[in-house]
Coordinates of C-alpha atoms in Angstrom, one line a residue:
M257 CA 3.2 16.5 -8.9
A258 CA 5.1 19.6 -8.1
A259 CA 5.6 22.4 -5.8
T260 CA 5.6 25.4 -8.2
F261 CA 2.8 25.3 -10.7
R262 CA 2.5 26.2 -14.3
R263 CA 0.9 29.5 -15.1
R264 CA -0.9 30.5 -18.3
L265 CA 1.5 31.7 -20.9
R266 CA 1.0 35.1 -22.4
R267 CA -1.2 35.0 -25.5
G268 CA -0.2 36.1 -28.9
A269 CA 3.3 35.9 -30.4
A270 CA 4.9 34.6 -27.3
S271 CA 2.6 31.6 -27.2
T272 CA 3.2 30.9 -30.9
A273 CA 7.0 31.0 -30.3
V274 CA 6.8 28.7 -27.3
A275 CA 4.7 26.1 -29.2
A276 CA 7.1 26.3 -32.1
V277 CA 10.2 25.7 -29.9
V278 CA 8.4 22.7 -28.1
L279 CA 7.5 21.2 -31.5
A280 CA 11.1 21.7 -32.8
A281 CA 12.5 20.1 -29.6
L282 CA 10.2 17.1 -30.0
T283 CA 11.0 16.7 -33.7
A284 CA 14.7 16.8 -33.0
S285 CA 14.4 14.2 -30.3
Q286 CA 13.7 11.3 -32.8
A287 CA 11.1 10.0 -30.4
P288 CA 9.7 6.6 -31.4
A289 CA 7.5 6.5 -34.5
A290 CA 5.9 9.9 -34.9
T291 CA 7.9 12.8 -33.4
E292 CA 5.1 15.2 -32.7
A293 CA 2.6 14.9 -29.8
P294 CA -1.0 15.7 -30.8
A295 CA -1.0 18.5 -28.3
A296 CA 2.1 20.1 -29.9
K297 CA 0.3 19.9 -33.3
G298 CA -2.7 21.6 -31.9
Q299 CA -4.8 18.4 -31.9
K300 CA -6.6 17.3 -28.8
P301 CA -4.8 14.3 -27.2
A302 CA -6.7 11.1 -26.8
P303 CA -8.2 11.1 -23.3
P304 CA -6.9 8.5 -20.8
A305 CA -9.1 5.5 -20.1
D306 CA -7.2 4.2 -17.0
T307 CA -7.0 5.2 -13.4
P308 CA -4.6 8.2 -13.2
I309 CA -1.4 7.5 -11.3
D310 CA -0.8 10.9 -9.7
G311 CA -4.5 12.0 -9.6
G312 CA -4.0 14.8 -12.1
S313 CA -2.5 17.1 -9.5
A314 CA 0.5 19.4 -9.7
Y315 CA 4.0 18.7 -11.1
F316 CA 7.4 20.2 -11.7
T317 CA 7.3 22.5 -14.8
D318 CA 11.0 23.0 -15.5
R319 CA 11.8 22.3 -19.1
P320 CA 15.2 21.0 -20.3
P321 CA 17.8 23.3 -21.8
V322 CA 17.3 24.0 -25.5
H323 CA 20.9 23.1 -26.4
R324 CA 21.6 19.5 -27.2
P325 CA 23.4 17.7 -24.3
A326 CA 27.0 16.8 -25.0
P327 CA 27.7 13.1 -25.0
P328 CA 29.1 12.1 -21.5
H329 CA 32.7 11.0 -21.3
E330 CA 33.2 7.3 -20.8
T331 CA 33.4 6.2 -17.2
H332 CA 37.0 5.2 -16.3
H333 CA 38.8 4.1 -13.2
T334 CA 41.6 5.6 -11.2
G335 CA 43.4 4.5 -8.1
H336 CA 40.7 6.4 -6.2
G337 CA 37.7 4.6 -7.6
P338 CA 35.4 5.2 -10.6
V339 CA 35.1 8.5 -12.2
L340 CA 31.5 9.1 -13.5
G341 CA 30.8 10.5 -16.9
T342 CA 30.3 14.2 -17.3
G343 CA 28.0 16.4 -19.4
P344 CA 25.3 19.1 -18.8
A345 CA 24.1 19.1 -15.2
E346 CA 20.5 18.6 -16.3
A347 CA 21.5 15.3 -18.1
G348 CA 22.9 13.8 -14.9
L349 CA 20.7 11.1 -13.3
P350 CA 21.4 9.8 -9.7
A351 CA 22.9 6.4 -9.8
T352 CA 20.3 4.4 -7.9
V353 CA 17.4 6.2 -9.6
L354 CA 18.9 5.6 -13.0
A355 CA 19.4 1.9 -12.1
A356 CA 15.8 1.6 -11.0
Y357 CA 14.6 3.1 -14.4
K358 CA 16.7 0.7 -16.4
K359 CA 15.8 -2.3 -14.3
A360 CA 12.1 -1.5 -14.6
A361 CA 12.3 -1.1 -18.4
S362 CA 14.2 -4.4 -18.6
T363 CA 11.7 -6.3 -16.4
V364 CA 8.7 -4.9 -18.4
G365 CA 10.5 -5.6 -21.7
A366 CA 10.9 -9.3 -20.7
S367 CA 7.2 -9.7 -19.8
D368 CA 5.7 -7.4 -22.4
P369 CA 8.2 -6.9 -25.2
G370 CA 5.5 -5.5 -27.5
C371 CA 5.2 -2.4 -25.3
R372 CA 8.7 -1.2 -26.2
L373 CA 9.0 0.8 -22.9
P374 CA 12.1 3.0 -23.0
W375 CA 13.7 3.8 -19.6
Q376 CA 14.1 7.4 -20.7
L377 CA 10.3 7.8 -20.5
L378 CA 10.3 6.7 -16.9
A379 CA 13.1 9.3 -16.3
G380 CA 11.0 12.0 -17.9
I381 CA 8.1 11.2 -15.7
G382 CA 10.3 10.9 -12.6
K383 CA 11.7 14.3 -13.4
V384 CA 8.4 16.1 -13.4
E385 CA 6.9 14.1 -10.6
S386 CA 9.6 14.3 -8.0
G387 CA 12.8 15.8 -9.4
Q388 CA 14.3 12.3 -9.7
A389 CA 13.5 11.5 -6.1
R390 CA 14.7 14.9 -4.9
G391 CA 18.0 14.6 -6.6
G392 CA 18.5 10.9 -5.7
A393 CA 17.9 11.2 -1.9
V394 CA 17.5 7.5 -1.5
D395 CA 19.2 4.8 0.5
A396 CA 21.1 1.8 -0.8
E397 CA 17.8 -0.2 -1.3
G398 CA 16.3 2.7 -3.2
T399 CA 13.9 3.9 -0.5
T400 CA 13.6 7.7 -0.1
L401 CA 15.4 9.1 2.9
Q402 CA 12.4 11.3 3.6
P403 CA 8.9 10.6 2.4
I404 CA 8.0 12.5 -0.7
L405 CA 4.4 13.6 -0.1
G406 CA 2.0 15.7 -2.1
P407 CA -0.4 18.2 -0.5
Q408 CA -3.6 17.0 1.1
L409 CA -6.2 16.3 -1.5
N410 CA -8.7 18.4 0.5
G411 CA -10.9 19.9 -2.2
H412 CA -9.1 23.3 -2.1
G413 CA -7.5 23.5 -5.5
F414 CA -7.6 19.7 -5.7
A415 CA -10.3 17.1 -5.7
L416 CA -11.4 15.9 -2.3
I417 CA -10.1 12.4 -1.6
K418 CA -10.7 11.1 1.9
D419 CA -8.2 8.7 3.4
T420 CA -8.1 5.3 1.6
D421 CA -5.0 3.7 3.2
G422 CA -5.4 4.3 6.9
G423 CA -2.3 6.5 6.7
R424 CA -0.1 3.5 5.7
Y425 CA 1.6 5.3 2.8
D426 CA 1.1 9.0 3.4
G427 CA 0.8 9.1 7.2
D428 CA -2.5 11.0 6.9
L429 CA -5.5 9.5 8.5
T430 CA -7.9 12.1 7.2
L431 CA -7.1 12.8 3.5
D432 CA -5.0 11.2 0.8
R433 CA -1.7 12.5 -0.6
A434 CA 0.3 11.4 -3.6
V435 CA 3.4 9.5 -2.4
G436 CA 6.8 8.5 -3.4
P437 CA 9.3 9.3 -6.3
M438 CA 6.6 8.5 -8.9
Q439 CA 3.8 10.1 -7.0
F440 CA 1.1 7.4 -6.8
I441 CA -2.1 8.2 -5.0
P442 CA -2.5 5.5 -2.3
S443 CA -5.7 4.0 -3.8
T444 CA -4.1 3.6 -7.2
W445 CA -1.1 1.8 -5.6
S446 CA -3.2 -0.5 -3.5
S447 CA -6.4 -1.2 -5.5
G448 CA -6.5 0.8 -8.7
G449 CA -5.3 -1.9 -11.0
P450 CA -7.4 -3.7 -13.6
D451 CA -7.9 -6.7 -11.4
G452 CA -8.5 -4.6 -8.2
T453 CA -5.2 -5.6 -6.6
G454 CA -3.5 -2.2 -7.4
W455 CA -0.6 -1.1 -9.5
G456 CA 1.9 -1.6 -6.7
A457 CA 5.0 -3.7 -7.6
D458 CA 8.1 -5.3 -6.0
G459 CA 10.9 -4.0 -8.2
N460 CA 13.9 -4.8 -5.9
G461 CA 12.8 -8.3 -4.9
D462 CA 12.6 -7.7 -1.2
G463 CA 9.0 -9.1 -1.0
K464 CA 7.4 -5.7 -0.3
K465 CA 5.5 -3.3 -2.5
D466 CA 6.6 0.2 -1.3
P467 CA 5.7 3.3 -3.3
H468 CA 8.5 5.1 -1.4
N469 CA 11.0 2.8 -3.0
V470 CA 12.2 4.0 -6.5
F471 CA 12.7 0.4 -7.8
D472 CA 9.1 -0.6 -6.8
A473 CA 7.6 2.7 -8.0
A474 CA 9.4 2.7 -11.3
L475 CA 8.3 -0.9 -12.1
A476 CA 4.7 -0.1 -11.2
A477 CA 4.8 3.0 -13.4
G478 CA 6.3 1.0 -16.3
R479 CA 3.6 -1.6 -16.1
Y480 CA 0.9 1.1 -15.9
L481 CA 2.3 2.8 -19.0
C482 CA 2.2 -0.5 -20.9
A483 CA -1.3 -1.5 -19.8
G484 CA -4.0 -2.2 -22.3
G485 CA -1.7 -3.6 -24.9
R486 CA 0.0 -0.3 -25.6
D487 CA 3.0 0.0 -28.0
L488 CA 4.9 3.0 -26.9
S489 CA 6.7 3.3 -30.2
V490 CA 3.3 4.4 -31.5
Q491 CA 2.8 8.1 -30.8
A492 CA -0.9 7.8 -30.0
D493 CA -0.2 5.0 -27.4
L494 CA 2.7 7.0 -26.0
D495 CA 0.5 10.1 -25.5
R496 CA -2.3 8.1 -24.1
A497 CA 0.0 6.5 -21.5
I498 CA 1.4 9.8 -20.4
L499 CA -2.0 11.4 -20.2
G500 CA -3.2 8.5 -18.1
Y501 CA -0.6 9.5 -15.6
N502 CA -1.8 13.1 -15.5
A503 CA -4.6 14.2 -17.8
S504 CA -3.1 17.6 -18.8
E505 CA -1.8 18.7 -22.2
D506 CA 0.9 20.8 -20.4
Y507 CA 1.9 17.8 -18.5
L508 CA 2.2 15.8 -21.7
R509 CA 4.4 18.4 -23.4
T510 CA 6.6 18.7 -20.3
V511 CA 7.1 14.9 -20.0
L512 CA 7.8 14.6 -23.7
S513 CA 10.4 17.4 -23.6
W514 CA 12.3 15.6 -20.9
Y515 CA 11.9 12.3 -22.6
A516 CA 13.4 13.8 -25.8
F517 CA 16.2 15.4 -23.8
Y518 CA 17.2 12.2 -22.0
R519 CA 17.2 10.2 -25.3
K520 CA 19.9 12.5 -26.6
G521 CA 22.3 11.5 -23.8
T522 CA 22.6 11.2 -20.0
H523 CA 25.2 10.4 -17.5
E524 CA 25.3 9.0 -14.0
V525 CA 25.9 11.2 -10.9
P526 CA 26.2 10.1 -7.3
D527 CA 23.0 9.7 -5.3
G528 CA 21.9 13.0 -3.7
R529 CA 23.8 15.1 -6.3
G530 CA 21.1 15.3 -9.0
V531 CA 20.0 18.8 -10.1
L532 CA 17.1 20.0 -7.9
P533 CA 14.4 22.3 -9.3
V534 CA 14.8 26.0 -8.5
H535 CA 12.3 27.4 -6.0
R536 CA 10.4 30.4 -7.4
D537 CA 7.4 32.0 -5.7
G538 CA 4.4 33.4 -7.4
T539 CA 6.1 36.8 -7.9
G540 CA 9.1 35.4 -9.7
R541 CA 11.5 36.1 -6.9
S542 CA 14.2 33.5 -6.4
G543 CA 13.7 31.4 -3.4
G544 CA 16.9 29.4 -3.6
H545 CA 17.0 25.7 -4.2
G546 CA 13.8 23.8 -3.7
S547 CA 13.6 20.1 -3.0
G548 CA 10.3 19.4 -4.6
R549 CA 8.0 17.5 -2.4
T550 CA 9.1 17.0 1.2
G551 CA 8.0 15.0 4.2
D552 CA 6.3 18.3 5.3
A553 CA 3.9 18.9 2.5
T554 CA 1.6 20.8 4.8
R555 CA 3.2 24.2 4.7
P556 CA 1.0 27.2 3.7
H557 CA 0.4 27.5 0.0
H558 CA -1.9 29.5 -2.4
S559 CA -4.9 27.4 -3.3
S560 CA -6.0 29.1 -6.5
P561 CA -6.1 26.6 -9.4
A562 CA -3.6 27.2 -12.1
P563 CA -5.0 27.7 -15.6
G564 CA -4.4 25.2 -18.3
R565 CA -4.8 22.1 -16.0
H566 CA -7.3 19.3 -16.7
K567 CA -9.0 17.0 -14.4
G568 CA -8.0 13.4 -14.9
S569 CA -10.6 10.6 -15.0
G570 CA -11.2 9.7 -11.4
G571 CA -8.2 11.9 -10.5
S572 CA -7.4 14.3 -7.7
G573 CA -6.8 17.5 -9.6
T574 CA -9.2 20.1 -10.9
G575 CA -6.5 22.6 -10.7
T576 CA -3.1 23.1 -9.0
P577 CA -2.4 25.4 -6.1
N578 CA 0.8 27.5 -6.1
L579 CA 2.9 25.6 -3.6
P580 CA 6.5 26.7 -2.9
G581 CA 9.2 24.4 -3.9
R582 CA 8.4 24.0 -7.7
P583 CA 10.1 25.7 -10.5
G584 CA 8.6 28.9 -12.1
G585 CA 10.0 31.6 -14.4
S586 CA 11.6 34.8 -13.3
D587 CA 9.2 36.6 -15.5
G588 CA 6.3 35.2 -13.6
T589 CA 4.9 33.3 -16.5
G590 CA 5.8 29.9 -15.2
H591 CA 8.3 28.9 -17.9
T592 CA 12.1 28.9 -17.7
P593 CA 13.6 32.0 -19.5
G594 CA 15.3 31.0 -22.7
G595 CA 13.8 27.5 -22.6
N596 CA 10.5 28.1 -24.3
T597 CA 10.9 31.2 -26.5
G598 CA 11.7 31.7 -30.1
T599 CA 15.0 33.5 -29.4
P600 CA 16.7 31.8 -26.4
T601 CA 18.3 34.2 -23.9
P602 CA 21.5 33.3 -22.1
K603 CA 21.1 31.9 -18.7
P604 CA 23.3 33.0 -15.8
P605 CA 25.6 30.2 -14.5
K606 CA 23.8 27.9 -12.0
P607 CA 25.3 27.5 -8.6
T608 CA 26.5 24.0 -7.7
P609 CA 23.4 22.2 -6.5
K610 CA 23.5 21.2 -2.8
P611 CA 22.5 17.7 -1.7
P612 CA 18.9 17.7 -0.3
T613 CA 18.7 18.1 3.5
E614 CA 17.0 15.5 5.7
P615 CA 15.0 16.3 8.8
A616 CA 17.2 18.1 11.2
E617 CA 19.5 16.3 13.7
L618 CA 17.2 13.7 14.9
T619 CA 19.1 11.9 17.7
T620 CA 16.4 10.3 19.9
L621 CA 13.1 8.5 19.5
E622 CA 11.0 8.4 22.7
R623 CA 8.1 6.1 23.4
V624 CA 4.8 7.9 24.1
G625 CA 2.8 6.0 26.7
D626 CA 4.1 3.4 29.1
K627 CA 1.4 0.8 28.7
D628 CA 1.8 -2.2 26.4
L629 CA -0.7 -2.8 23.7
S630 CA -3.4 -5.6 23.8
A631 CA -6.3 -6.8 21.8
T632 CA -8.5 -9.8 21.4
A633 CA -7.8 -12.1 18.5
G634 CA -9.3 -10.8 15.3
T635 CA -10.0 -7.3 16.6
E636 CA -8.3 -3.9 16.4
F637 CA -5.9 -2.6 19.0
A638 CA -7.5 0.2 20.9
A639 CA -4.3 2.2 20.9
S640 CA -1.5 2.5 18.3
P641 CA 2.3 2.7 18.9
R642 CA 3.4 6.3 19.1
V643 CA 6.9 8.0 19.4
R644 CA 8.3 11.5 19.6
A645 CA 11.4 12.5 17.6
K646 CA 13.9 14.9 19.3
D647 CA 17.2 16.5 18.5
A648 CA 20.3 16.7 20.7
A649 CA 18.8 19.7 22.5
G650 CA 15.6 17.9 23.3
K651 CA 13.5 19.8 20.8
A652 CA 10.9 18.1 18.7
V653 CA 11.9 17.2 15.1
A654 CA 9.1 17.6 12.5
G655 CA 8.9 15.7 9.1
A656 CA 11.2 12.9 10.2
P657 CA 10.2 9.5 8.7
V658 CA 9.6 6.8 11.4
R659 CA 9.1 3.1 10.4
F660 CA 6.9 0.8 12.5
T661 CA 7.7 -2.9 11.9
L662 CA 5.9 -6.0 13.0
P663 CA 7.6 -9.5 13.2
K664 CA 6.6 -11.5 10.2
T665 CA 5.7 -14.5 12.4
T666 CA 2.8 -12.7 14.0
G667 CA -0.7 -12.5 12.5
A668 CA -1.1 -8.8 13.4
R669 CA -1.2 -6.4 10.4
F670 CA -1.3 -2.7 9.6
P671 CA -3.9 -1.6 7.0
G672 CA -3.4 -3.2 3.6
N673 CA -2.1 -6.4 5.3
A674 CA 1.3 -4.6 5.8
T675 CA 3.9 -5.6 8.3
S676 CA 5.7 -2.2 8.2
V677 CA 4.6 1.4 7.6
T678 CA 6.5 4.6 7.4
V679 CA 5.0 7.7 9.1
P680 CA 6.4 11.3 9.1
T681 CA 6.5 13.1 12.4
D682 CA 4.1 16.0 12.8
K683 CA 4.9 19.6 13.9
D684 CA 5.2 18.4 17.5
G685 CA 7.6 15.6 16.5
L686 CA 5.0 12.8 17.0
A687 CA 4.6 9.8 14.8
T688 CA 1.6 7.5 15.3
A689 CA 1.3 4.2 13.6
P690 CA -2.0 3.4 11.7
T691 CA -4.6 1.2 13.3
L692 CA -3.2 -2.2 14.1
R693 CA -5.4 -5.4 13.8
A694 CA -4.7 -8.5 15.8
G695 CA -4.3 -11.9 14.2
E696 CA -6.5 -14.9 15.0
V697 CA -3.9 -16.7 17.2
A698 CA -3.2 -15.6 20.8
G699 CA 0.3 -14.7 21.8
A700 CA 2.8 -11.8 22.4
F701 CA 5.1 -10.0 20.0
T702 CA 7.2 -6.8 19.8
I703 CA 6.6 -3.7 17.6
R704 CA 9.8 -1.8 16.7
A705 CA 9.9 1.9 15.8
T706 CA 13.0 3.1 13.9
A707 CA 14.1 6.5 12.5
V708 CA 14.6 6.0 8.8
G709 CA 18.1 6.9 7.6
R710 CA 19.2 7.8 11.2
T711 CA 21.1 5.9 13.9
A712 CA 18.8 6.8 16.8
P713 CA 18.1 3.7 18.9
A714 CA 15.0 1.9 18.1
V715 CA 11.9 1.9 20.4
A716 CA 10.1 -1.3 21.3
F717 CA 6.5 -1.8 22.1
G718 CA 5.1 -5.0 23.7
A719 CA 1.9 -6.3 22.3
T720 CA -0.4 -9.1 23.4
V721 CA -3.1 -10.9 21.5
K722 CA -5.7 -12.5 23.8
A723 CA -7.7 -15.6 22.8
K724 CA -11.3 -15.0 21.9
P725 CA -13.7 -16.0 24.7
A726 CA -15.4 -19.3 24.1
P727 CA -18.9 -18.9 22.7
K728 CA -21.6 -19.5 25.3
A729 CA -24.7 -21.7 25.2
D730 CA -27.2 -22.0 28.1
T731 CA -29.9 -24.0 26.3
L732 CA -29.8 -27.1 24.1
L733 CA -32.9 -28.4 22.3
R734 CA -33.6 -31.2 19.8
T735 CA -34.7 -30.0 16.4
S736 CA -37.0 -33.0 16.1
D737 CA -39.3 -34.9 18.4
K738 CA -39.1 -38.2 16.5
E739 CA -38.5 -41.2 18.7
L740 CA -34.9 -42.6 18.3
T741 CA -34.9 -46.4 17.9
A742 CA -32.5 -49.0 16.5
T743 CA -32.0 -52.8 16.7
A744 CA -29.3 -54.3 18.8
G745 CA -26.1 -54.9 16.8
Q746 CA -27.1 -52.2 14.2
A747 CA -26.7 -48.4 14.1
F748 CA -29.2 -45.6 14.5
A749 CA -30.1 -43.6 11.3
E750 CA -27.4 -41.3 10.0
D751 CA -27.5 -37.9 11.6
A752 CA -30.3 -39.1 13.9
V753 CA -29.6 -36.6 16.6
E754 CA -29.5 -32.9 15.8
V755 CA -29.7 -30.2 18.5
K756 CA -29.8 -26.4 18.5
A757 CA -27.8 -24.2 21.0
T758 CA -28.9 -20.8 22.2
Y759 CA -27.6 -18.2 24.7
R760 CA -30.1 -15.9 26.3
G761 CA -32.5 -16.7 23.6
K762 CA -30.2 -16.1 20.7
I763 CA -28.5 -18.7 18.5
A764 CA -25.0 -19.7 19.8
P765 CA -22.6 -20.5 17.0
G766 CA -19.3 -22.1 17.9
A767 CA -20.5 -23.4 21.2
A768 CA -18.6 -26.4 22.6
V769 CA -20.8 -29.5 23.4
T770 CA -19.9 -32.7 25.2
A771 CA -21.9 -35.9 24.4
T772 CA -21.8 -38.8 26.9
M773 CA -23.7 -42.2 27.1
V774 CA -24.7 -42.3 30.8
T775 CA -26.4 -44.7 33.2
D776 CA -29.9 -44.0 34.4
D777 CA -28.9 -43.2 38.0
P778 CA -30.9 -40.0 38.7
K779 CA -28.6 -38.8 41.4
Q780 CA -25.2 -39.3 39.9
P781 CA -25.2 -40.7 36.3
E782 CA -22.0 -42.1 35.2
E783 CA -20.6 -43.1 31.8
N784 CA -22.3 -46.3 30.6
D785 CA -20.1 -49.2 29.6
K786 CA -22.8 -50.9 27.6
G787 CA -25.4 -50.0 25.0
P788 CA -25.1 -47.3 22.3
Y789 CA -21.7 -45.9 21.5
F790 CA -19.7 -43.7 19.1
K791 CA -16.5 -44.4 17.1
D792 CA -13.4 -42.3 17.3
P793 CA -13.2 -40.6 13.9
A794 CA -9.4 -40.1 14.4
A795 CA -8.7 -43.7 15.3
T796 CA -6.9 -46.1 12.9
G797 CA -6.2 -49.8 12.7
D798 CA -7.7 -52.0 15.3
D799 CA -8.9 -48.9 17.3
K800 CA -11.1 -47.5 14.7
D801 CA -14.1 -49.7 15.7
K802 CA -13.4 -49.4 19.4
P803 CA -16.6 -48.1 21.3
V804 CA -16.3 -44.5 22.5
R805 CA -19.0 -43.4 24.9
T806 CA -17.9 -39.8 25.5
L807 CA -17.2 -37.3 22.7
T808 CA -15.6 -33.9 23.4
G809 CA -14.7 -31.0 21.0
L810 CA -18.1 -31.0 19.3
T811 CA -19.2 -27.4 18.3
T812 CA -22.3 -25.9 16.9
D813 CA -22.2 -24.4 13.4
A814 CA -22.9 -20.8 12.3
H815 CA -26.6 -21.4 12.9
G816 CA -26.1 -22.9 16.4
L817 CA -26.9 -26.4 15.1
L818 CA -25.0 -29.6 15.9
K819 CA -25.5 -33.0 14.2
L820 CA -24.0 -35.8 16.3
P821 CA -21.8 -38.5 14.6
K822 CA -23.3 -41.8 13.8
I823 CA -24.5 -43.8 16.9
Y824 CA -23.8 -47.6 17.0
T825 CA -25.3 -50.3 19.3
D826 CA -23.9 -53.5 20.9
T827 CA -25.9 -56.6 21.8
H828 CA -27.7 -55.1 24.7
A829 CA -31.3 -54.1 24.3
G830 CA -33.3 -51.6 26.4
T831 CA -33.6 -47.8 26.9
F832 CA -30.4 -45.9 27.2
L833 CA -29.6 -42.2 27.9
L834 CA -27.5 -39.8 25.9
R835 CA -26.6 -36.6 27.8
L836 CA -25.4 -33.4 26.1
T837 CA -23.8 -30.6 28.1
T838 CA -22.1 -27.2 27.7
A839 CA -19.7 -25.3 29.9
D840 CA -22.4 -22.7 30.7
G841 CA -24.7 -25.3 32.3
A842 CA -26.9 -26.4 29.5
V843 CA -28.0 -30.0 29.8
L844 CA -30.1 -32.1 27.4
T845 CA -30.9 -35.8 28.1
I846 CA -32.1 -37.9 25.1
E847 CA -33.6 -41.4 25.2
L848 CA -32.2 -44.0 22.8
K849 CA -34.3 -47.2 22.5
V850 CA -32.6 -50.4 21.4
A851 CA -34.8 -53.3 20.4
A852 CA -33.7 -57.0 20.6
P853 CA -33.2 -58.7 17.3
S854 CA -36.2 -60.4 15.8
G855 CA -36.6 -64.0 17.0
S856 CA -34.0 -63.7 19.8

């Protein structure tokens, strides 16, 4: 996905020349197996069959320089630390991002060696999707310093995709956005996989699947590209994999051009020092250095679809609006001058790229609302944790990522069973966590809100989960009117006593019932010490046959029914009483008749 969108190339000789140069670049790349993509040869590429990763939306359209990148110098060490290899700026890959691509390719290669996934293909996709995570703006764990978000998929120049993740990944509770350095749409990450569990992966072994982490996102992308038994050394499989990411022939050509470029040679640069795409607006005027997608992603943009884009299967793009922040050409055609013409023209020297900037000077997080949160077990909290980000002057800071974290010991969870979510602040500096659901166990815990990549003090929220109220039952009735009889010294029939509990005329599932063998004193019946009895199901040894004449902890099932345990008798004959009660005042007395043994 990208912030400046590809425009239709001029027809005629210019188009022919551009296609010829693209074909030549692909041929020179020595790509696996066949060297020409079907699109470059004028053939229609095989349509993707899988769920698209980025939803078929926009992407960076920069092409690599035509000249072959010089091999980087070997890395060597001095007294001041390692010196990284050198070479063309476009061939420099941020260290953590490069490590993520190589680790993902190695992991996939171990589990699916027949796929032959090259890490340079991940780099090519990462280039056009996010400008290599905005030039490598990631922390030591590989998580982006600022969320990389696409525009709202609101049906204006894009497909309409209503919120599927409760704002967990994109911070948007209304519509979805593509997220992270590899630009996954939330539903693809969470549930778009072949088995319904999603393509999300844990690439850095921290136990989480975070699309904002370049290790996780690169591994997920690699597995997607290899899905369906693909062999990426076969050109048809390679094309199909790329088109499954974004079903556009222009996208296919752009990714293949960067893939070919990176296969010729790359070198490592420090995080945050990768080359950023150049911002061009629709008129071709220079807008300085763009950062690709940002945590804002809601700034005004043109919504007219760009020609030449195709809608992906189930995807989110029928066209691509002209957002600022993506590369375009100074001639207004959408291609880089000298990069896609038959006779390359010299480029002016590029200024030294600046590291991407983070949200401005966030120094404080303030809690919004002074009441602690509470919910009944198994239900949603009525309110969500909310903070406001401010700078040193007390002004609101927009676009700052805030992470809400739950203790792992609690059963409470954010949408998607997550224990942490990252939400960007809005224009008023407010960040609100998605809806929080309580666990099944009562108790108290603390929610922490922290500013990602900043040293502002964390904010704590107290949360309490209350136990569910005990189910009520105000009536107990036998389900059978059959007389209950047994012979002294023997037991009543198995499951002889079954009752049904109701509350205000409706069945009462889960209602607690106490069963007691009582005397026949009408004024104050007491527990009987003779006649029918139960056995303690938990008793062992000599105690397992010990008579028990009061049972507690009995509960009705989902249909409000309760079958009492087996009832035994001693040597006493006569009519005895079994009384069943509930905490809500329901009482049922049942007669148990015990006959003397024959001949006694």
